[in-house]
Tab-separated table of N, CA and C in Angstrom:
chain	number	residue	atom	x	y	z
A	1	UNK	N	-18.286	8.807	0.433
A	1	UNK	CA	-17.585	7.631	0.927
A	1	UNK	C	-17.451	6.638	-0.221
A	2	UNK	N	-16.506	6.143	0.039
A	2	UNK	CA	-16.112	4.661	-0.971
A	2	UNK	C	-15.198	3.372	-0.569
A	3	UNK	N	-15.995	2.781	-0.669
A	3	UNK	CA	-15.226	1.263	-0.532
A	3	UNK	C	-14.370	1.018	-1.148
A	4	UNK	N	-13.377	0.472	-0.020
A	4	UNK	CA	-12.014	0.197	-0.907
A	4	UNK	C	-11.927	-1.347	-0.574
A	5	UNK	N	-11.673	-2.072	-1.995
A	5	UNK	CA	-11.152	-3.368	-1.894
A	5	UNK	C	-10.004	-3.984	-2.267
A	6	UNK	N	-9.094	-3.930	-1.388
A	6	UNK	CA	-7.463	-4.210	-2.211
A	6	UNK	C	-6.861	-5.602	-1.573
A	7	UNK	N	-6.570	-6.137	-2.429
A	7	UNK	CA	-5.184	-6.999	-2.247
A	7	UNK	C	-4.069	-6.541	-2.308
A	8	UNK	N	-2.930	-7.695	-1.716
A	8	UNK	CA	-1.609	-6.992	-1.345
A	8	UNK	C	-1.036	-8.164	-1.616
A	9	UNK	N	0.270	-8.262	-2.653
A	9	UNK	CA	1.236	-9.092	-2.780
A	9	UNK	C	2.852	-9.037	-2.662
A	10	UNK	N	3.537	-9.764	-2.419
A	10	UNK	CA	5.022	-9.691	-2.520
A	10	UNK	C	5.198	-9.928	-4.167
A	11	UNK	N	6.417	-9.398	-4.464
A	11	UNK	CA	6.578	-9.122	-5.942
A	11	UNK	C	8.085	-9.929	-6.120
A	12	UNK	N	7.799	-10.845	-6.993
A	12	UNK	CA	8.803	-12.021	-7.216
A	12	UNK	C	10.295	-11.811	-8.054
A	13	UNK	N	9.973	-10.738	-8.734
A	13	UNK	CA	10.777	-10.403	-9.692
A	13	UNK	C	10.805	-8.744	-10.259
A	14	UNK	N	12.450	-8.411	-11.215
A	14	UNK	CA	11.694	-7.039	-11.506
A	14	UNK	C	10.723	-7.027	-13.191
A	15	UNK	N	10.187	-7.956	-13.684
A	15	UNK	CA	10.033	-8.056	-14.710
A	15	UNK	C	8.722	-7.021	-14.988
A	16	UNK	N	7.976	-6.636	-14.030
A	16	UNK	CA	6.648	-4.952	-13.767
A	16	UNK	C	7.470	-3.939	-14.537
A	17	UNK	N	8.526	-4.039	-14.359
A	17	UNK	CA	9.380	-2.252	-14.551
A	17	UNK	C	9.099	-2.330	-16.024
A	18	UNK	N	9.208	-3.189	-17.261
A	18	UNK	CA	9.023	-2.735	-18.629
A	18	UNK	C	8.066	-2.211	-19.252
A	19	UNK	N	6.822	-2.637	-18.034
A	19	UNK	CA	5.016	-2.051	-18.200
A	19	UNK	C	4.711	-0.811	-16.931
A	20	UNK	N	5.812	-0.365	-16.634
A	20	UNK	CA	5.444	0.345	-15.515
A	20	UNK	C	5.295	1.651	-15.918
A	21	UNK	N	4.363	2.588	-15.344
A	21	UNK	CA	4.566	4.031	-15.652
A	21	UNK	C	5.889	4.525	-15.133
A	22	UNK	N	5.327	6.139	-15.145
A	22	UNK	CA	6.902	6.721	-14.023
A	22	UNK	C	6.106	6.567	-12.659
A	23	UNK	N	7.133	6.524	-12.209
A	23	UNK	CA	7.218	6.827	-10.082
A	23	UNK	C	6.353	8.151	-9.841
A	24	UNK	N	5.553	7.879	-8.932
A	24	UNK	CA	5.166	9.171	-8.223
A	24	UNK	C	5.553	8.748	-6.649
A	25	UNK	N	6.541	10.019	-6.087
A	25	UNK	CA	6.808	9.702	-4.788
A	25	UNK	C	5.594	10.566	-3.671
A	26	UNK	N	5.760	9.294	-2.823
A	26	UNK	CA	4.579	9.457	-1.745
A	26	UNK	C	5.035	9.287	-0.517
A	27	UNK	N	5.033	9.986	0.151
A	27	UNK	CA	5.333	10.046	1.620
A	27	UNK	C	3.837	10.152	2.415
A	28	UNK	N	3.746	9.134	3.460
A	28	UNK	CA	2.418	8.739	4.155
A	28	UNK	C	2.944	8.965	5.360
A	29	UNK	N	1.968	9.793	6.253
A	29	UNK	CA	2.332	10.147	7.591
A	29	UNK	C	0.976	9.764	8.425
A	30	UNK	N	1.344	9.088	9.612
A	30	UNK	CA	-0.344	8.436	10.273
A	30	UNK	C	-0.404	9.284	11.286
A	31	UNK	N	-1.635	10.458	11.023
A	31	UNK	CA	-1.958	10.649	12.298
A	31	UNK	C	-2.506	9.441	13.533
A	32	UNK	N	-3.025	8.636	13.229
A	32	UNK	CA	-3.472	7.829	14.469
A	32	UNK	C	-4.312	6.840	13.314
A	33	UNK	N	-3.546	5.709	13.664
A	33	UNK	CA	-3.220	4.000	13.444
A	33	UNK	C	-3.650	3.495	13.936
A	34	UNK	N	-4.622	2.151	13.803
A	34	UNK	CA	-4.738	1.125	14.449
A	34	UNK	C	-5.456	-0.122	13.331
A	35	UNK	N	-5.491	-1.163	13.381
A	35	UNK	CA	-6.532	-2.547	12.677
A	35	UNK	C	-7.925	-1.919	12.483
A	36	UNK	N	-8.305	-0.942	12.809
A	36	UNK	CA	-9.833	-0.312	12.912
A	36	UNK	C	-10.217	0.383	12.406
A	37	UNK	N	-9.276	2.006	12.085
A	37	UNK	CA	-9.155	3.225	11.452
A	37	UNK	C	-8.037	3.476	11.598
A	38	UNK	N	-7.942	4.431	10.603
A	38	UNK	CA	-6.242	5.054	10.180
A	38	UNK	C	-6.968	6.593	9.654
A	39	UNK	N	-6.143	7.596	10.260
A	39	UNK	CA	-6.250	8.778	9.767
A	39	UNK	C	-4.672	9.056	9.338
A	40	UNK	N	-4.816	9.555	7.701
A	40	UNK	CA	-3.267	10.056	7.423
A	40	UNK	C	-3.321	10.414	6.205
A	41	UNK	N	-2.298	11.542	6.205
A	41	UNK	CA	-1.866	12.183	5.080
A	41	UNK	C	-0.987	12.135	4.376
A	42	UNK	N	-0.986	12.050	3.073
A	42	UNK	CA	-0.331	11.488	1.833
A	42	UNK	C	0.081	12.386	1.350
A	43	UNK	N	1.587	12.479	1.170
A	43	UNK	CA	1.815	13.895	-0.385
A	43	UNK	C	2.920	13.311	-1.588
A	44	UNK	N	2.499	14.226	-2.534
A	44	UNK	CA	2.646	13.185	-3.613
A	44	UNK	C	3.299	14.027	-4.233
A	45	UNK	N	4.593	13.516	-4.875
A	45	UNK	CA	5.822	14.274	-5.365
A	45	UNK	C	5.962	15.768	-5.301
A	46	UNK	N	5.636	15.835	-3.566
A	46	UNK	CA	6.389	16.856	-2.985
A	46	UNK	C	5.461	18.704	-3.856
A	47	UNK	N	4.553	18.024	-4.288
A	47	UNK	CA	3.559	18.863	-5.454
A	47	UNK	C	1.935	18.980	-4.804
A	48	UNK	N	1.539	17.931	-3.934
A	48	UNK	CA	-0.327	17.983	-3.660
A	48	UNK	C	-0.183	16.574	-2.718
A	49	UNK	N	-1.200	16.877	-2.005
A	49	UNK	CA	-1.287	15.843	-1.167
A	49	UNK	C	-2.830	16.226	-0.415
A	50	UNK	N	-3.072	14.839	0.247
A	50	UNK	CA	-4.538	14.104	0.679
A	50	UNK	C	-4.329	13.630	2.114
A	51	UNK	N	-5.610	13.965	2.620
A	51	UNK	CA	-6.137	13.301	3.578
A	51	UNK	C	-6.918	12.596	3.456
A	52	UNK	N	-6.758	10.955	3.978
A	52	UNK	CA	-7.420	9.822	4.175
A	52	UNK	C	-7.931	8.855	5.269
A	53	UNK	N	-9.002	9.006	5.819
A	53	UNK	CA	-9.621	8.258	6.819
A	53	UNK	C	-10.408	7.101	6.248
A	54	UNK	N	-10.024	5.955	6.969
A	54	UNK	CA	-10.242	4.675	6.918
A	54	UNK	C	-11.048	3.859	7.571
A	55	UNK	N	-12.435	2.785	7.923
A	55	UNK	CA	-12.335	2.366	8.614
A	55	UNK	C	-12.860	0.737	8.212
A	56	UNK	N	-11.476	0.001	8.751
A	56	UNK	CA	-11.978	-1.446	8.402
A	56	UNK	C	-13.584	-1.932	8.642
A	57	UNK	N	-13.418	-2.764	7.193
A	57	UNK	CA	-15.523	-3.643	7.785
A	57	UNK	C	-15.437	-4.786	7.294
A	58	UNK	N	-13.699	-5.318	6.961
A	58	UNK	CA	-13.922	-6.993	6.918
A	58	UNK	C	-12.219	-6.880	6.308
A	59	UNK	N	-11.809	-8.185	6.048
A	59	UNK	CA	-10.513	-8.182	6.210
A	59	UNK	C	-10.069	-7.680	4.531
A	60	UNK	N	-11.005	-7.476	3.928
A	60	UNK	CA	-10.232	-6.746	2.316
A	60	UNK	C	-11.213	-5.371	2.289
A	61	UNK	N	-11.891	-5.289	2.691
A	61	UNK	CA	-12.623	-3.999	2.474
A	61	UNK	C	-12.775	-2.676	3.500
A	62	UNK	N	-12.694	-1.463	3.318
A	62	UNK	CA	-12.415	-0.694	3.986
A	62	UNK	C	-13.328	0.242	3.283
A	63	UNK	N	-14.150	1.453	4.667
A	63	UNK	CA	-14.560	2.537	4.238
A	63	UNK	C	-13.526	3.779	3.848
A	64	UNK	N	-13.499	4.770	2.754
A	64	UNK	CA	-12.266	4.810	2.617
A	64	UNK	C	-12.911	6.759	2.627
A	65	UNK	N	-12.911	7.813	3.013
A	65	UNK	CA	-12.485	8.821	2.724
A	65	UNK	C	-11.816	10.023	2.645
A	66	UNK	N	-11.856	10.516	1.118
A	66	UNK	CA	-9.968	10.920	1.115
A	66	UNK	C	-10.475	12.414	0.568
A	67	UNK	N	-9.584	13.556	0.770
A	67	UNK	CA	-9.950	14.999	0.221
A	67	UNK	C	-8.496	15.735	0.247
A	68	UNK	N	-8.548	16.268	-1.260
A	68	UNK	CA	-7.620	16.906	-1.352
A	68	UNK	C	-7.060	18.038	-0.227
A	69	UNK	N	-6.209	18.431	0.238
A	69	UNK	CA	-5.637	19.087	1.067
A	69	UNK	C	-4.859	19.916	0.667
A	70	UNK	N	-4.857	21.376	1.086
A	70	UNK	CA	-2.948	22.575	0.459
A	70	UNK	C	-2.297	21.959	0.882
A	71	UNK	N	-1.226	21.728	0.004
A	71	UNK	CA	-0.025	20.718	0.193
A	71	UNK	C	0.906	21.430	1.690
A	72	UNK	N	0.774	23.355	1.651
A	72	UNK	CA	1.721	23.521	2.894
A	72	UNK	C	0.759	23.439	4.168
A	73	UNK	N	-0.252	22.845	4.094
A	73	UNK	CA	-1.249	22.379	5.111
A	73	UNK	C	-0.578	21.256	5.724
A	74	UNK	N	-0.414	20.171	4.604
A	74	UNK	CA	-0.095	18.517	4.870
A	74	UNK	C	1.248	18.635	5.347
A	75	UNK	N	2.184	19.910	4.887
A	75	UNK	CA	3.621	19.808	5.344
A	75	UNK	C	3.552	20.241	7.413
A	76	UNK	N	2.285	21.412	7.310
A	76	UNK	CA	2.516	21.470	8.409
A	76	UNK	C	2.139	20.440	9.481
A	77	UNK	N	0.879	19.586	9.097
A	77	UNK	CA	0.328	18.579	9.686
A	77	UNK	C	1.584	17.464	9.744
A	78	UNK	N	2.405	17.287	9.030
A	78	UNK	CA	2.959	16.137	8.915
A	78	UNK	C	3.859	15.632	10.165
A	79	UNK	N	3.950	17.316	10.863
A	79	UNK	CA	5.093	17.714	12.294
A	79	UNK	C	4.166	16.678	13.374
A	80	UNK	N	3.061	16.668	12.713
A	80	UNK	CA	2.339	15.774	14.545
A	80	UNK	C	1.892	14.577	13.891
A	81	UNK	N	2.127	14.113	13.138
A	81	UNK	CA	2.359	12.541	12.911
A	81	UNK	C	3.295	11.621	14.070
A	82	UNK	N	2.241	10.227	13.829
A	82	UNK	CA	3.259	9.500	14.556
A	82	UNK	C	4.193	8.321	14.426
A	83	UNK	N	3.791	8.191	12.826
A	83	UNK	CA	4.775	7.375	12.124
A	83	UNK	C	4.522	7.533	10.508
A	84	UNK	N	5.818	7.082	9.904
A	84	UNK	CA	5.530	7.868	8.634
A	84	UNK	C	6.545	6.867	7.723
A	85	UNK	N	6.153	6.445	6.467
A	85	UNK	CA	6.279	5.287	5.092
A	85	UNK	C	6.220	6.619	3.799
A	86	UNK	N	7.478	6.018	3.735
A	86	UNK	CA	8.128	6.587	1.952
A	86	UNK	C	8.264	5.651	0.687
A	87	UNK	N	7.470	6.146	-0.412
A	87	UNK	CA	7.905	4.904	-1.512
A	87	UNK	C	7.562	5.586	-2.263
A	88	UNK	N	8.016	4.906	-3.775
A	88	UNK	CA	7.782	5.165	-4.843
A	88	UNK	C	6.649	4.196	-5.526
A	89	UNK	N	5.610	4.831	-6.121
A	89	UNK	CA	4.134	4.271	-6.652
A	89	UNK	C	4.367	3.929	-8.093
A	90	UNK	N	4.107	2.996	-8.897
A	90	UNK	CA	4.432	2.729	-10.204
A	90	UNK	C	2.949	2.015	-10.604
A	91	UNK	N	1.986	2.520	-12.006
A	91	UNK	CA	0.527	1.772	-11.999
A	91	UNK	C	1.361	0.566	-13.284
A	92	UNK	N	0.907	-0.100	-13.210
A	92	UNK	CA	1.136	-1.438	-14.436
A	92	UNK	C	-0.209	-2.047	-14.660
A	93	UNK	N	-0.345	-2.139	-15.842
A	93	UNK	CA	-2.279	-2.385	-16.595
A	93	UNK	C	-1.337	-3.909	-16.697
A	94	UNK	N	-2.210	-5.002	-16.412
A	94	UNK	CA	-2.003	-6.208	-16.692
A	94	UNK	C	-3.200	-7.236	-16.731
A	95	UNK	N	-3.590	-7.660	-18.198
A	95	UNK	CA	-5.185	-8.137	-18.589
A	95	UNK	C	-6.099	-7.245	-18.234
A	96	UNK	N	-6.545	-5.845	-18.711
A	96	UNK	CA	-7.250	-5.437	-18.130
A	96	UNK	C	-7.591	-4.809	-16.787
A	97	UNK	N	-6.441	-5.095	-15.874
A	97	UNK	CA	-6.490	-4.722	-14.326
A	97	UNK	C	-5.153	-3.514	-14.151
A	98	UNK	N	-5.549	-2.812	-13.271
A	98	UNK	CA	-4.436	-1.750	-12.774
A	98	UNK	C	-3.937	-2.540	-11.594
A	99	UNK	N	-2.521	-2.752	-11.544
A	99	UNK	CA	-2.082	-2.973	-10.737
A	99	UNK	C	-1.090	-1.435	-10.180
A	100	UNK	N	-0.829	-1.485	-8.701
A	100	UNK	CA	0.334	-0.308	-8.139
A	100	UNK	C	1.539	-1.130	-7.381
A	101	UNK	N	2.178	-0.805	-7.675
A	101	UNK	CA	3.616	-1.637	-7.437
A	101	UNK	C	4.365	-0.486	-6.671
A	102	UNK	N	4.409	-0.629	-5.273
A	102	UNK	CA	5.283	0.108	-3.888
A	102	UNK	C	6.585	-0.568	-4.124
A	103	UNK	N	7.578	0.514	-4.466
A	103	UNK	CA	8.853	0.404	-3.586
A	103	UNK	C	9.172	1.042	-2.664
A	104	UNK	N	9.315	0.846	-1.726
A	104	UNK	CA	9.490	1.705	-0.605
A	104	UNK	C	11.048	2.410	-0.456
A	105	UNK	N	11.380	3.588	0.486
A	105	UNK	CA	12.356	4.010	0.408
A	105	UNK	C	12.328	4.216	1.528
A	106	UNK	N	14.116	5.002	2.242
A	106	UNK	CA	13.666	5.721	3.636
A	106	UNK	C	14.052	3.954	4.367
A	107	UNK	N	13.390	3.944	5.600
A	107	UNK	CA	13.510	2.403	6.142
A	107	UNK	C	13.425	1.593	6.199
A	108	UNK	N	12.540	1.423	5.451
A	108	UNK	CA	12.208	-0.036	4.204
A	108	UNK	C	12.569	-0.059	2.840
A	109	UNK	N	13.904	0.993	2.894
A	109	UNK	CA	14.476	0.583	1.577
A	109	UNK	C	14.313	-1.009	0.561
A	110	UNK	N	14.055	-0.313	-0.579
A	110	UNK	CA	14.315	-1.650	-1.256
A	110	UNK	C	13.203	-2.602	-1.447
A	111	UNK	N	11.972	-2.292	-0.690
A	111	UNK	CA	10.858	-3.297	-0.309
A	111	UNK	C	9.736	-3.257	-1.701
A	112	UNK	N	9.221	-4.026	-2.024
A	112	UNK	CA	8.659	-4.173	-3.309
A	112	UNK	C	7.047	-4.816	-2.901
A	113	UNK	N	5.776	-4.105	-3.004
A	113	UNK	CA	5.096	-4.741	-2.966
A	113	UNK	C	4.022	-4.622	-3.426
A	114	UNK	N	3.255	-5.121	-4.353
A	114	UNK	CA	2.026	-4.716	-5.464
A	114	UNK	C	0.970	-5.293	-4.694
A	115	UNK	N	-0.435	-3.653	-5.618
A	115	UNK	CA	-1.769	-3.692	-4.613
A	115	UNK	C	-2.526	-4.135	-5.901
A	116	UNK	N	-3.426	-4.590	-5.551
A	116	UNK	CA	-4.709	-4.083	-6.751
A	116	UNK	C	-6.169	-3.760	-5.928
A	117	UNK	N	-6.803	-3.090	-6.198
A	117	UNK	CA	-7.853	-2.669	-5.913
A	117	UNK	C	-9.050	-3.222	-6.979
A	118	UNK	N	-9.671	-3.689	-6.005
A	118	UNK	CA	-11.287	-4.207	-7.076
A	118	UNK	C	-12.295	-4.243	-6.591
A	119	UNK	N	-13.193	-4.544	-7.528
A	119	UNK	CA	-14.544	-4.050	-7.808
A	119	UNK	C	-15.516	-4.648	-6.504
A	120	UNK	N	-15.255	-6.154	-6.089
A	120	UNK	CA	-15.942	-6.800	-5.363
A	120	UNK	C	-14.954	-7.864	-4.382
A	121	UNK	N	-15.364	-8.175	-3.302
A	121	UNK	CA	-14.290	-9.146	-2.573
A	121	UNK	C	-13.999	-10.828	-3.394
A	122	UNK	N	-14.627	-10.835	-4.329
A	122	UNK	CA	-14.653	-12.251	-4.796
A	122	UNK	C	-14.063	-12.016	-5.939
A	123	UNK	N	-14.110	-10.876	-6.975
A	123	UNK	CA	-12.966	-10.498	-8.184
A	123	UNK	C	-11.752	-11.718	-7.619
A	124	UNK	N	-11.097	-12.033	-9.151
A	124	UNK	CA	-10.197	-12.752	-8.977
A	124	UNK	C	-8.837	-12.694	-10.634
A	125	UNK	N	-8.542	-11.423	-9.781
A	125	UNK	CA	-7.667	-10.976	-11.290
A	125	UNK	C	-6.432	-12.211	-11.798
A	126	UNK	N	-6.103	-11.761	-12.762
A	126	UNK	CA	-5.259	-12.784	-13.143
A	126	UNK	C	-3.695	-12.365	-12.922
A	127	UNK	N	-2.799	-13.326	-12.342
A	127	UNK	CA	-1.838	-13.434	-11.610
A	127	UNK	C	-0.659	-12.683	-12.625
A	128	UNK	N	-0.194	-11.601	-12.729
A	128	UNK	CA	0.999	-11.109	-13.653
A	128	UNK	C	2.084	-12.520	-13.032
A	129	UNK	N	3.046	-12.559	-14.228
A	129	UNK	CA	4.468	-13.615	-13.734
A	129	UNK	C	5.261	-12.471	-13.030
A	130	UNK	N	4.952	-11.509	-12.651
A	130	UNK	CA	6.079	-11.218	-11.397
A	130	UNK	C	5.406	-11.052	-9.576
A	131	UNK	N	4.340	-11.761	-9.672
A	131	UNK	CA	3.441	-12.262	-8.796
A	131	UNK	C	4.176	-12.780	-7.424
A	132	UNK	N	3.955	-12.394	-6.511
A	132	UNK	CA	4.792	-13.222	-5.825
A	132	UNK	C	3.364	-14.100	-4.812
A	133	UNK	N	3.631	-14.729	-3.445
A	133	UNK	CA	2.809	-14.604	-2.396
A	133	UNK	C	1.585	-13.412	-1.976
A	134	UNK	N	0.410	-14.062	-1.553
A	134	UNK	CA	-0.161	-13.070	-1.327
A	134	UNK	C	0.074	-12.759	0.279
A	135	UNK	N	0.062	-11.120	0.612
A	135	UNK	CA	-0.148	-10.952	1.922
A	135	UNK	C	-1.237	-9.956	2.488
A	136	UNK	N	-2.056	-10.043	1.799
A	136	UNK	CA	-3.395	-9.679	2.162
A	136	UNK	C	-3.649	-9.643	4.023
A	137	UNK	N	-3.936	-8.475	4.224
A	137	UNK	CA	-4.236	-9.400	5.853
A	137	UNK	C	-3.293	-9.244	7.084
A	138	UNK	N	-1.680	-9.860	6.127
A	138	UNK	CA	-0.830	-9.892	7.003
A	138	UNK	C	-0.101	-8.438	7.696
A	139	UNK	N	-0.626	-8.641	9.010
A	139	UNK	CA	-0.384	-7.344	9.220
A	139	UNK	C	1.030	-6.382	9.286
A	140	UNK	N	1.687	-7.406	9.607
A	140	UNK	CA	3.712	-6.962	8.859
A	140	UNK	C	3.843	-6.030	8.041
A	141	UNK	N	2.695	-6.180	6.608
A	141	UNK	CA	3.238	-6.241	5.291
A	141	UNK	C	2.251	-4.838	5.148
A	142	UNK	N	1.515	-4.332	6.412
A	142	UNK	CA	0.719	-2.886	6.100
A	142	UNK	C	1.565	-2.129	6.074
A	143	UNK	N	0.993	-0.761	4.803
A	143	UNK	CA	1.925	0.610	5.259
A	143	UNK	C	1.740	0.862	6.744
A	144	UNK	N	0.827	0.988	7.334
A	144	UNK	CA	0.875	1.276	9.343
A	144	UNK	C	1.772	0.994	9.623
A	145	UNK	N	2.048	-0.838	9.452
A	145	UNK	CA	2.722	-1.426	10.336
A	145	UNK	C	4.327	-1.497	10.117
A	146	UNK	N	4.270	-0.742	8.163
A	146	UNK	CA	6.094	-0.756	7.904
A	146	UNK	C	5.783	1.033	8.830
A	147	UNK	N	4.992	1.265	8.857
A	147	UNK	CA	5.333	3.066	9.138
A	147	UNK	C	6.240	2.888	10.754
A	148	UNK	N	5.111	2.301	11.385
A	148	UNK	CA	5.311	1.906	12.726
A	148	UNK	C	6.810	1.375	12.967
A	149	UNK	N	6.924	0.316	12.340
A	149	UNK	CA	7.810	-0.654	13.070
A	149	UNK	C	8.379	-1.117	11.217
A	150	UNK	N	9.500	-0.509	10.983
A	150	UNK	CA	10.033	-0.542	10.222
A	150	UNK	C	10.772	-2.157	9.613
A	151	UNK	N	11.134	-2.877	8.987
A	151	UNK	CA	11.280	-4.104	8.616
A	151	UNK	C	12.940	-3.990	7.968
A	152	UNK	N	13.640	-4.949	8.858
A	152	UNK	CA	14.841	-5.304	8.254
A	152	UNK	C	15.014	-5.993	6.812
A	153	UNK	N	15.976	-5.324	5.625
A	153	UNK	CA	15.593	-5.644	4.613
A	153	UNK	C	15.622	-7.716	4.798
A	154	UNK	N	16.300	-8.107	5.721
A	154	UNK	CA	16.401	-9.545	5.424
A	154	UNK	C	14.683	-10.414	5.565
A	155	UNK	N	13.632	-9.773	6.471
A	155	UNK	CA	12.692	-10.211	6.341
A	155	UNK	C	12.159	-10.144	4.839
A	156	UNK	N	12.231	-8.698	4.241
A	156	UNK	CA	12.050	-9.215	3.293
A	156	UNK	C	12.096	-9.855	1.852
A	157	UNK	N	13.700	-10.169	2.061
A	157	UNK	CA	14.601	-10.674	1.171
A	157	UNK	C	14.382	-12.696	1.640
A	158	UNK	N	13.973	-12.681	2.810
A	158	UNK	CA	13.098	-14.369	2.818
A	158	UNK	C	11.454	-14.506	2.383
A	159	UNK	N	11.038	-13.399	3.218
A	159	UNK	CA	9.270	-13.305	2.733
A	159	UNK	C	8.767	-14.607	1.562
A	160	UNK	N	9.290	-14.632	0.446
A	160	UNK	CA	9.099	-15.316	-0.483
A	160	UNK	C	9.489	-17.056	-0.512
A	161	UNK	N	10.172	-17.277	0.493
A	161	UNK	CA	10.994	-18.401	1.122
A	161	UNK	C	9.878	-19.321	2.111
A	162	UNK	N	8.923	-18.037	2.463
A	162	UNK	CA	8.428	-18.548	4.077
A	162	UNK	C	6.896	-18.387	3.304
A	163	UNK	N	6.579	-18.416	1.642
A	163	UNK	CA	4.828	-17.870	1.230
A	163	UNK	C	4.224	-19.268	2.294
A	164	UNK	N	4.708	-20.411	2.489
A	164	UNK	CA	3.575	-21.524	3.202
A	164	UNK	C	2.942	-20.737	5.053
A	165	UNK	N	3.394	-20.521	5.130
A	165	UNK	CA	3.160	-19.340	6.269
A	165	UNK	C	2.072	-18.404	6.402
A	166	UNK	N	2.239	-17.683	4.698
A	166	UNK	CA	1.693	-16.807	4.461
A	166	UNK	C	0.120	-16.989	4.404
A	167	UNK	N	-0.348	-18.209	3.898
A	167	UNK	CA	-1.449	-18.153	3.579
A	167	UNK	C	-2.582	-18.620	4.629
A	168	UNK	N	-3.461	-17.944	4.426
A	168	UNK	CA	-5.026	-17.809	5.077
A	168	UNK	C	-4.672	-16.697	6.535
A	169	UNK	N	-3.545	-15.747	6.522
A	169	UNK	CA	-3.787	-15.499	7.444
A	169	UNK	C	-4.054	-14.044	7.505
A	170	UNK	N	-4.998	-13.535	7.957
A	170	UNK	CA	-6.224	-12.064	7.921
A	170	UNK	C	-5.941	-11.163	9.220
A	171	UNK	N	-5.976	-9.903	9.231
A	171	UNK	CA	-5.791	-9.111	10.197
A	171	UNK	C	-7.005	-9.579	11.331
């Protein structure tokens, strides 16, 4: 098992893409979703893919474990999914920190939104300038909840309009 501690931001600009690696595409399929646990399988440019069970233990940290899977395993599992998020993964090193920068594809075309994962809940990395709002928390802005209930690109073509909104608010 391993603790996962991530933040989640809206991404202000494309100025990531000049430090970005290449894309690895990921298609996420949830067997069974909720604010509590998430069971689901991940495959990753259509080449290997993972199973990952989750279970929240505070609003940034999560028990997290994940095991490689035969990819025509995950293809067959993927038939009894019940909602399912496509994007492209990009890592960007910025001061020392890995950041992953989601674009999403599929029904949330177009959607842009960088994670970082760290060491402790109080880490406090330093802000890249294509930084946008944080949405940590907000439950809109989960892969579940784009899997689930897909987001018109205009929400999030304001998102950045409405950050006073955004803040302090936790799953």
């Amino acid at each position: 098992m391993a603790a996962e501690i991530e933040r989640k931001y809206l991404v202000s600009n494309d100025s990531w893409r000049k430090h970005a690696s290449q894309g690895a595409s990921f298609c996420q399929a949830y067997l069974t979703a909720n604010k509590k646990r998430t069971v689901r399988i991940r495959t990753i440019d259509m080449a290997r893919a993972v199973l990952t069970v989750k279970f929240r233990t505070s609003s940034l940290r999560r028990e997290e474990f994940e095991y490689d899977i035969p990819y025509v395993d995950a293809l067959e599992t993927l038939t009894y999914a019940t909602a399912l998020v496509e994007k492209t993964r990009y890592k960007v090193r910025h001061l020392g920190y890995d950041w992953d920068i989601d674009v999403y594809n599929g029904a949330n075309d177009g959607f842009v939104l960088a994670e970082i994962e760290l060491g402790n809940e109080a880490d406090q990395p330093p802000s890249p300038p294509w930084l946008g709002p944080e949405v940590t928390g907000i439950s809109a802005y989960s892969n579940r909840t784009l899997a689930v209930s897909p987001h018109p690109n205009e929400l999030f073509l304001s998102a950045p309009a409405r950050q006073g909104n955004l803040a302090g608010r936790v799953l």
